[in-house]
Structures are given as C-alpha cells and as structure tokens.
Tab-separated table of C-alpha atoms and ligand atoms in Angstrom:
chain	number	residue	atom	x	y	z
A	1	UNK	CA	-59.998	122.336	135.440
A	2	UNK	CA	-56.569	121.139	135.138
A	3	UNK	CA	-55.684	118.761	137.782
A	4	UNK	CA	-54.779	115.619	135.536
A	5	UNK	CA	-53.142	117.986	132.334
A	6	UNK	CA	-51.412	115.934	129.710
A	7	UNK	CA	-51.405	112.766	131.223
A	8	UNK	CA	-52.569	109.577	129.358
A	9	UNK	CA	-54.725	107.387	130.939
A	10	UNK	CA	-56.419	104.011	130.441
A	11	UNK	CA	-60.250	103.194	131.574
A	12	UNK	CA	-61.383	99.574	131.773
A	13	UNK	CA	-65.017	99.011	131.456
A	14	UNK	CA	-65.280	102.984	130.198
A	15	UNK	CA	-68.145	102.228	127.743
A	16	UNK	CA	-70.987	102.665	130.643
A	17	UNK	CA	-71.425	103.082	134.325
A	18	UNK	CA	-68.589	104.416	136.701
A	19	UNK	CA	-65.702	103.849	133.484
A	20	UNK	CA	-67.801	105.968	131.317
A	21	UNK	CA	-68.392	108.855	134.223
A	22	UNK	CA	-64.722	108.288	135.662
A	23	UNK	CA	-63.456	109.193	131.381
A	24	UNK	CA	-65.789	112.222	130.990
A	25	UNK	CA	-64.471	113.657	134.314
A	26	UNK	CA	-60.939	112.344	133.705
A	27	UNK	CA	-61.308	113.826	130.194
A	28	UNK	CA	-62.796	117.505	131.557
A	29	UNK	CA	-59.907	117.414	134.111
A	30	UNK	CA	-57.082	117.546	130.984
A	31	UNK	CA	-56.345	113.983	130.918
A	32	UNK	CA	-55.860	112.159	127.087
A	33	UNK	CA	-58.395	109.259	127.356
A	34	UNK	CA	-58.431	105.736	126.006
A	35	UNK	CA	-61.974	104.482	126.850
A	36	UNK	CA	-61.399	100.287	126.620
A	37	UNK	CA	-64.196	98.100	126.634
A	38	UNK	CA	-65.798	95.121	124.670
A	39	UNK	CA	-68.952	96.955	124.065
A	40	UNK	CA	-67.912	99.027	120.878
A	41	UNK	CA	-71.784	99.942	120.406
A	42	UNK	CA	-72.037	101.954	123.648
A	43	UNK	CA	-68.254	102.863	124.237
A	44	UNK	CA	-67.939	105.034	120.165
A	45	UNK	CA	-70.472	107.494	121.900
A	46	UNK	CA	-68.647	108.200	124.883
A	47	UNK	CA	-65.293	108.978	122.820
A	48	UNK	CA	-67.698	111.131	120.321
A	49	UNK	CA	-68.720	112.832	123.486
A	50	UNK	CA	-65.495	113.229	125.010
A	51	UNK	CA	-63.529	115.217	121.240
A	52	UNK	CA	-60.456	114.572	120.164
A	53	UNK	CA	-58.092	113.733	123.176
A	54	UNK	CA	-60.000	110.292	123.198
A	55	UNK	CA	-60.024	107.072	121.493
A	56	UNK	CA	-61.784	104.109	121.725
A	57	UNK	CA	-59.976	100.725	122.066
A	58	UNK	CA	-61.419	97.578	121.874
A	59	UNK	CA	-59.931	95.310	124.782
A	60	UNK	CA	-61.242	92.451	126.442
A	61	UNK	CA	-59.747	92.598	129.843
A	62	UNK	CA	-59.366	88.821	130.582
A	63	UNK	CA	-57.326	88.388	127.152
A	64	UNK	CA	-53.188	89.373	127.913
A	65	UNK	CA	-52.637	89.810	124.066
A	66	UNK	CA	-55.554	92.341	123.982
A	67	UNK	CA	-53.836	93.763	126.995
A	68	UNK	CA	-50.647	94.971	125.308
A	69	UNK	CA	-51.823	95.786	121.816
A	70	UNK	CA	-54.687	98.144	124.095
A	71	UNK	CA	-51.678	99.245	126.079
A	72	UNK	CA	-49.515	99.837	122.943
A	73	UNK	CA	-52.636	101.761	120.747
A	74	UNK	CA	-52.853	103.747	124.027
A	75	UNK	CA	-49.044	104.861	123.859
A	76	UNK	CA	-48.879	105.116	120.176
A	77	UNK	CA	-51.450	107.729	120.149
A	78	UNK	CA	-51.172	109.886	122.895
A	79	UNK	CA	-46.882	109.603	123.250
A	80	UNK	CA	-47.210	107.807	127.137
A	81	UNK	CA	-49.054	105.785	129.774
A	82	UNK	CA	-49.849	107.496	133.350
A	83	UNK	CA	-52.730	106.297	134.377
A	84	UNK	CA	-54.903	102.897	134.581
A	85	UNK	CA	-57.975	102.355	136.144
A	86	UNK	CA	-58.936	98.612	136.488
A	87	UNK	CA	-62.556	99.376	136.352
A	88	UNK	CA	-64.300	96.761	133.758
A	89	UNK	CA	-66.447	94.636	135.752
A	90	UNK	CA	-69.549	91.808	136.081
A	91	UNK	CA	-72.006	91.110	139.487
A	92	UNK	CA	-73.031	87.665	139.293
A	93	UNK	CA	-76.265	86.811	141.915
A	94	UNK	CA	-75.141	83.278	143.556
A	95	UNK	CA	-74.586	81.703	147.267
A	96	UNK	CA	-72.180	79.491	147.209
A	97	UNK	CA	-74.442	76.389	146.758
A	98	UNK	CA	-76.689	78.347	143.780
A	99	UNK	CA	-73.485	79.654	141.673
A	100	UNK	CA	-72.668	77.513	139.106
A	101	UNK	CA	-68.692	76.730	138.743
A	102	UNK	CA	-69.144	78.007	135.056
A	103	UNK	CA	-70.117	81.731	136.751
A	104	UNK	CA	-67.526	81.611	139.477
A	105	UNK	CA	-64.673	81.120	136.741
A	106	UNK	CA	-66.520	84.025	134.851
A	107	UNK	CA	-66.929	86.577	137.451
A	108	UNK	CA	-63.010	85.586	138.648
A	109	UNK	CA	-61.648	86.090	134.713
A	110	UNK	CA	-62.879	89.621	134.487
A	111	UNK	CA	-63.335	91.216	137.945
A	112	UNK	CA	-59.827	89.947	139.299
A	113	UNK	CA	-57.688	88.578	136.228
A	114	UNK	CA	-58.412	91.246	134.301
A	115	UNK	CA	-56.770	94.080	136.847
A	116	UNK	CA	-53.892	91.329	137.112
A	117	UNK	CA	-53.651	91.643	133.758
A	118	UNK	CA	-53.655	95.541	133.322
A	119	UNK	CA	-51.215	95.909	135.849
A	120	UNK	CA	-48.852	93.717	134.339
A	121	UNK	CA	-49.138	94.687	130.966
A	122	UNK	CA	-48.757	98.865	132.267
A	123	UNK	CA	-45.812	98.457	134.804
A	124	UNK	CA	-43.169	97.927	132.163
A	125	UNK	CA	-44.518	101.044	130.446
A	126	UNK	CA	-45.216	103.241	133.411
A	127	UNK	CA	-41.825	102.282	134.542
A	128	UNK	CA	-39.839	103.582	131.668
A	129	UNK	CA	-42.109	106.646	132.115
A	130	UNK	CA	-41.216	107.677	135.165
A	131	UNK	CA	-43.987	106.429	137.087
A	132	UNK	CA	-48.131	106.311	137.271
A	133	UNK	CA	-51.025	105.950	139.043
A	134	UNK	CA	-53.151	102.446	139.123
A	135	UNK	CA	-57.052	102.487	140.426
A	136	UNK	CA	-58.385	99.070	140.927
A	137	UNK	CA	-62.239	99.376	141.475
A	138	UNK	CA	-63.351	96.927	144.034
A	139	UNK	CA	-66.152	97.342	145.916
A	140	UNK	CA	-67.453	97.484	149.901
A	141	UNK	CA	-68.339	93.749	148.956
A	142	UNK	CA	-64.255	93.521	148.269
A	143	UNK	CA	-63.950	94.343	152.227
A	144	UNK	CA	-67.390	92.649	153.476
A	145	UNK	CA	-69.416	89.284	152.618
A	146	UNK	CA	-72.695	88.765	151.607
A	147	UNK	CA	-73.872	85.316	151.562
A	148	UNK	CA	-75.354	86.131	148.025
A	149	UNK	CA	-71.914	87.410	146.654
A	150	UNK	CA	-70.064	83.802	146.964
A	151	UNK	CA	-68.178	84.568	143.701
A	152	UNK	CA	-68.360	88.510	143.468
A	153	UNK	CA	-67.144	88.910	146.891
A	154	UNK	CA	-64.108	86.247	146.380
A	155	UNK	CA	-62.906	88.829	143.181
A	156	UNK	CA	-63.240	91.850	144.822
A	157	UNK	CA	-61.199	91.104	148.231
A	158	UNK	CA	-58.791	89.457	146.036
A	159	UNK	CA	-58.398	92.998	143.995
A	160	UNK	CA	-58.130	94.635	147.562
A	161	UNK	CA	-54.797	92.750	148.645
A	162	UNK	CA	-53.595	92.215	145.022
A	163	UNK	CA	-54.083	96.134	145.194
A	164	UNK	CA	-51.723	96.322	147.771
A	165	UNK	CA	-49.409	93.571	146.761
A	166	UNK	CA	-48.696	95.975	143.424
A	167	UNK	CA	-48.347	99.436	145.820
A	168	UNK	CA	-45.452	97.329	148.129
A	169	UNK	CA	-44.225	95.929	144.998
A	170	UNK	CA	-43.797	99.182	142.923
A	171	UNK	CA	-42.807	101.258	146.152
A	172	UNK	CA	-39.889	99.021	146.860
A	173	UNK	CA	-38.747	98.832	143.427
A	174	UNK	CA	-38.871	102.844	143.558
A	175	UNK	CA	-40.865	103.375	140.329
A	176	UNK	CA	-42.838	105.717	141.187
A	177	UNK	CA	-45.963	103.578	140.366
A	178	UNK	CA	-48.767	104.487	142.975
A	179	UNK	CA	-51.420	101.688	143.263
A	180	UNK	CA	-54.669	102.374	145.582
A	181	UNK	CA	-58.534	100.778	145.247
A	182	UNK	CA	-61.882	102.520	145.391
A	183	UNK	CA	-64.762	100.845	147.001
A	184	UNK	CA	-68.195	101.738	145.969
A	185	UNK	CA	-71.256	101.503	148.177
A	186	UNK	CA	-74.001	100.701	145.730
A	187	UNK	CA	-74.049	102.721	142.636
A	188	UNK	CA	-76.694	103.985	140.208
A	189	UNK	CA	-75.120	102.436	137.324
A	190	UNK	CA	-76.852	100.210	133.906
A	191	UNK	CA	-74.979	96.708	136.608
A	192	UNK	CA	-76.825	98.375	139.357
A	193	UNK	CA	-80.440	97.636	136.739
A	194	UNK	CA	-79.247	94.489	135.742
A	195	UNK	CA	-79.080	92.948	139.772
A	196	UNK	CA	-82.318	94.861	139.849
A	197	UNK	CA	-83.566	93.491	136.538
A	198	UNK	CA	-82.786	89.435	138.320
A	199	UNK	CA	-84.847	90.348	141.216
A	200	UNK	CA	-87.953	89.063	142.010
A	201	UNK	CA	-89.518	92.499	143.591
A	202	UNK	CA	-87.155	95.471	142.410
A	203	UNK	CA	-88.725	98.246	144.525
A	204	UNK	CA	-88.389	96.214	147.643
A	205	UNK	CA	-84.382	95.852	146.561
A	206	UNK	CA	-83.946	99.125	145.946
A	207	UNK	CA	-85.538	100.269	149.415
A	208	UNK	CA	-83.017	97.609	150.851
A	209	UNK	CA	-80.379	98.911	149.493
A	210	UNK	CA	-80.739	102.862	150.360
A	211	UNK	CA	-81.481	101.416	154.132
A	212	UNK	CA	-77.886	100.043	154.329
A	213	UNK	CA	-76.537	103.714	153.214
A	214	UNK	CA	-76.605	105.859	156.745
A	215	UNK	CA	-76.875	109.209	154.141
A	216	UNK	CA	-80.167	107.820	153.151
A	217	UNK	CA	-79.612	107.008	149.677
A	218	UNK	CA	-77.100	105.369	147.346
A	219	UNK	CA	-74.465	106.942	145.124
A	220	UNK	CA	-73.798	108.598	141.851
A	221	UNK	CA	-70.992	107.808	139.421
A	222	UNK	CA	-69.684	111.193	140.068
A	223	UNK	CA	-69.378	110.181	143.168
A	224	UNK	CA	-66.190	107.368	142.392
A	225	UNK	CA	-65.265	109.890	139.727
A	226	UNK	CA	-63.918	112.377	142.022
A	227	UNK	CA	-61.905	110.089	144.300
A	228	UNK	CA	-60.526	108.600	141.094
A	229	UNK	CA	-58.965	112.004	140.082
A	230	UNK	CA	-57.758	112.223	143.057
A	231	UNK	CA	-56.105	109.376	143.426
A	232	UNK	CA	-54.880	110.048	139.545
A	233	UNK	CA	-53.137	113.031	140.204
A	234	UNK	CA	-50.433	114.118	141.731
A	235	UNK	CA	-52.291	115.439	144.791
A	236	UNK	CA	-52.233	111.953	145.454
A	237	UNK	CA	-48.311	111.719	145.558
A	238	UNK	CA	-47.960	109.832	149.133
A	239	UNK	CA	-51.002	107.762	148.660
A	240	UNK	CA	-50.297	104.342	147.915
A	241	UNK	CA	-51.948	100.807	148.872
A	242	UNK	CA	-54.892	102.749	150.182
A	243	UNK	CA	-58.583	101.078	149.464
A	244	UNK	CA	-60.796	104.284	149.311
A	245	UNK	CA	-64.270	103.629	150.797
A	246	UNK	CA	-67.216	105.781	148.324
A	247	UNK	CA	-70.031	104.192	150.456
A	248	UNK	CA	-72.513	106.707	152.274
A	249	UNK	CA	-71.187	105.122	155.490
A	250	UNK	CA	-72.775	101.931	154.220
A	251	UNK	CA	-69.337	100.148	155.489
A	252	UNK	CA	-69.265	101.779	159.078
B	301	NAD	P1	-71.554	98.538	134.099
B	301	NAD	O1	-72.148	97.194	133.837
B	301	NAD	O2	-72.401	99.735	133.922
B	301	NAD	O3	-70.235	98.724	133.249
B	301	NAD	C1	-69.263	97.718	133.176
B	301	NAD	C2	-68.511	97.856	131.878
B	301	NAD	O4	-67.510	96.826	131.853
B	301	NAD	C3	-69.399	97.654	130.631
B	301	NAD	O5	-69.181	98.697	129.698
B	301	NAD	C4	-68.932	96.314	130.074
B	301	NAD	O6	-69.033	96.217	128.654
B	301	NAD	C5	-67.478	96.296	130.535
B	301	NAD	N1	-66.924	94.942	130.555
B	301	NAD	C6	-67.487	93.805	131.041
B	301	NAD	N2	-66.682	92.761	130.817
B	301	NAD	C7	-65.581	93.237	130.165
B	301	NAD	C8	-64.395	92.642	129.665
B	301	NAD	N3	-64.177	91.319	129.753
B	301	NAD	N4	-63.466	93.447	129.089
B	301	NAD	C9	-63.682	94.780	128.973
B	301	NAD	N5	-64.799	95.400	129.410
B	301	NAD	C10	-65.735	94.624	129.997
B	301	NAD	O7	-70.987	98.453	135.610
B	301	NAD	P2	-70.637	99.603	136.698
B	301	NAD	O8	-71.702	99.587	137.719
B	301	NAD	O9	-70.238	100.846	136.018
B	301	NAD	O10	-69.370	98.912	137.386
B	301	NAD	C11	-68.035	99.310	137.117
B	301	NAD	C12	-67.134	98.711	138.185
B	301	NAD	O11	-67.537	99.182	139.471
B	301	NAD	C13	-67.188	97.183	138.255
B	301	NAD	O12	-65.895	96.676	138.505
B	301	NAD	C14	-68.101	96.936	139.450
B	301	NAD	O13	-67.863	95.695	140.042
B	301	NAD	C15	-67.710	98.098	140.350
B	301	NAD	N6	-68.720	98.444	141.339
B	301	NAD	C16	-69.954	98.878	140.959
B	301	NAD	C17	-70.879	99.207	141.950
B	301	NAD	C18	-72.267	99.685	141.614
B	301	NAD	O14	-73.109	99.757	142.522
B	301	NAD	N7	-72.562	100.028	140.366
B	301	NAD	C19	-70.533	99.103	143.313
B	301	NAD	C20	-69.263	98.668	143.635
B	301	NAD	C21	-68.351	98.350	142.650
C-alpha cells in the first residue's frame, strides 16, 4: 500500500470523524501525517495510533496565525507540504428565521474561512514545492438546500466554487497545485450523533436519512477516505476543480 509514499500531508478536523479515518488511511497508504485539530484530548490518540510518521498539531482553523505556524511545524518536521485536506468542520440545526446571527458567523468562520485560510497559508509552500493536492470537504448540502441548513448550506456551496476558484487559479498560474471537493451523503461520524443528539425523535431521523440514500443506507468514513487518496495522489494528475459526490445516490 503505497499510493501516497513520502508525501506530507495536512488533515483539518483529523482528531475524529472523516479527518481521523481520511489520516489512518492516508497514513497506511505511505503518506507523513500532521493530524490538526483543536481537540488535543481526542486527536494525541489518533497520532499514537498512527507511529511515528505522525504528529499532532494544534490549529484552530479560523485563526491565520495558527495557520502558518501549523503549516510551518508541518514542514519543519517532515522536510515538505503535498497535501491539505480542508476537512475541520461544524453542522449547525437552523432555518433561516430560527438561526441565530451569532451561529451563522460561527458555522461561516470554520466551515468556509477556515479552507480559505488553509489554502492560502499552503499555496506559497506547495508552490516552491513543486506542486500539491488540496481536498476541500463540502458536502451534498454544498450542492443542494435544505430549508433546515440556512447557515450550513451557505458554507458548504461557498467551499464548492471557492474550490474551483483555487483549481482555475493554481492551473493558470501553472503550479501544479490540484484543488477538487468531496461531497458526503450523510456519514456515520461523532457530527452525524450530535444532529442526532438535537433531535427530538432520533430513530425516526435516522430512518429519514437512510430513505434519502437509493443504496439503502448511509455511509462510512472509509467511504470519503478512499476518494480522498485518490484525489491525493498522483492518479489524480488531470483532476482538478472536480466536486466528488460520496452520496449512495442520495444527490441523483
Ligand atoms: P466530527 O464532528 O466528527 O469531526 C470534526 C472535527 O473538526 C473535530 O475533531 C473537531 O474538533 C474539529 N474542529 C471543529 N472546529 C475546528 C476548528 N475551528 N479548528 C480545527 N478543528 C476543528 O465531524 P465529521 O462528521 O467527521 O465531519 C468532517 C467534515 O465532513 C466536516 O467538514 C463536515 O461538514 C463534513 N461532512 C460530514 C458529513 C457527515 O455526515 N458526517 C456529511 C457531509 C460533510
């Protein structure tokens, strides 16, 4: 398993959910790991898990200064940048009349700042490099509405043509930087409990949600994983500005 050896990537959000799966399958596939997140508590165990080619650093995603010393750590210990995935993310429930402006500017800082950020602080560094690959994580609810998603679905469409804005961008400039997003269907992830957990009758939710999947049930994080190699490695050489439906055929 060899398909991302001795490149140096950077996971968002790689403490839990889809960052921790997409580092343990980035990490069996040869790749040196940084797993980034605010949650040190959860994110120490996934390094431990992972050996020595990874390394915890603590980065809040919405903070630019955090951005480049993470970015610079990153370098400093594994000699490089190729890869970031722009996965680090928060669902909050809300229509547009029930979300608060206080969670709107929230959900916007981290689900569509924060890949702003990351790309901006990696380019320079990719560039010098010789190029790299960029995931952006957005969602199916980045390419459809729900009217319960008022703020959600605002940051993830936004990280679908921002996406592509960074592939034109980088493509033009020649830098070899590919840039492509991955859209989930739903997810078995600790976010997925939490919108369970602020539901009134879980089971019922969960039924819901498996309906909207034409496969008959939702997803894995191995699932995202594997399209995130992809798109990580060179297999992936012409692929650029692409958003990369993982959805069951929920989308369709
Ligand atoms: P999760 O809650 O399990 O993990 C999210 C991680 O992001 C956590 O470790 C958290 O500490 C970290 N994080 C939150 N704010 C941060 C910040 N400011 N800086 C750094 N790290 C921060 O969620 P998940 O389900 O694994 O979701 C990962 C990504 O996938 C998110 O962008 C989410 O929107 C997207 N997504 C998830 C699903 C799903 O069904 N689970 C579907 C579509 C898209």
């Amino acid at each position: 398993m060899s398909r991302l050896a001795g490149k140096v990537a950077l996971v968002t959000g790689g403490a839990s959910g889809l960052g921790s799966a997409i580092c343990a399958a980035f990490a069996a596939e040869g790749a040196f790991v940084a797993v980034a997140d605010v949650n040190e508590t959860d994110g120490r165990p996934v390094v431990k898990s992972l050996g020595s080619t990874a390394r915890f650093i603590h980065l809040d995603v919405t903070d630019s200064e955090n951005w480049n010393a993470g970015v610079a750590e990153t370098v400093a210990a594994f000699g490089g940048l190729d890869i970031l995935v722009n996965n680090a993310g928060i669902t909050i429930i809300g229509s547009i009349e029930a979300l608060s402006l206080e969670d709107w500017n929230k959900t916007l800082h981290v689900d569509l700042t924060g890949p702003f950020l990351g790309c901006k602080a990696v380019i320079p560094v990719m560039k010098a490099n010789n190029g790299g690959s960029i995931i952006n994580i957005s969602s199916t609810a980045g390419l459809r509405a729900s009217e319960h998603l008022a703020g959600y679905n605002a940051a993830k469409a936004g990280v679908t043509l921002m996406t592509q804005s960074v592939a034109l961008h980088c493509a033009k400039q020649r830098y070899n930087i590919r840039a492509n997003s991955i859209h989930p269907g739903i997810i078995r992830t600790p976010m997925l409990e939490k919108v369970l957990a602020q539901s009134p009758d879980a089971p019922a939710m969960m039924d819901v949600w498996i309906s909207q999947h034409p496969v008959g049930h939702i997803g894995e994080p191995s699932d995202v994983a594997n399209m995130a190699i992809y798109l990580a490695s060179d297999e992936s050489k012409f692929v650029t500005g692409a958003a990369c439906v993982v959805d069951g055929g929920s989308s369709i």
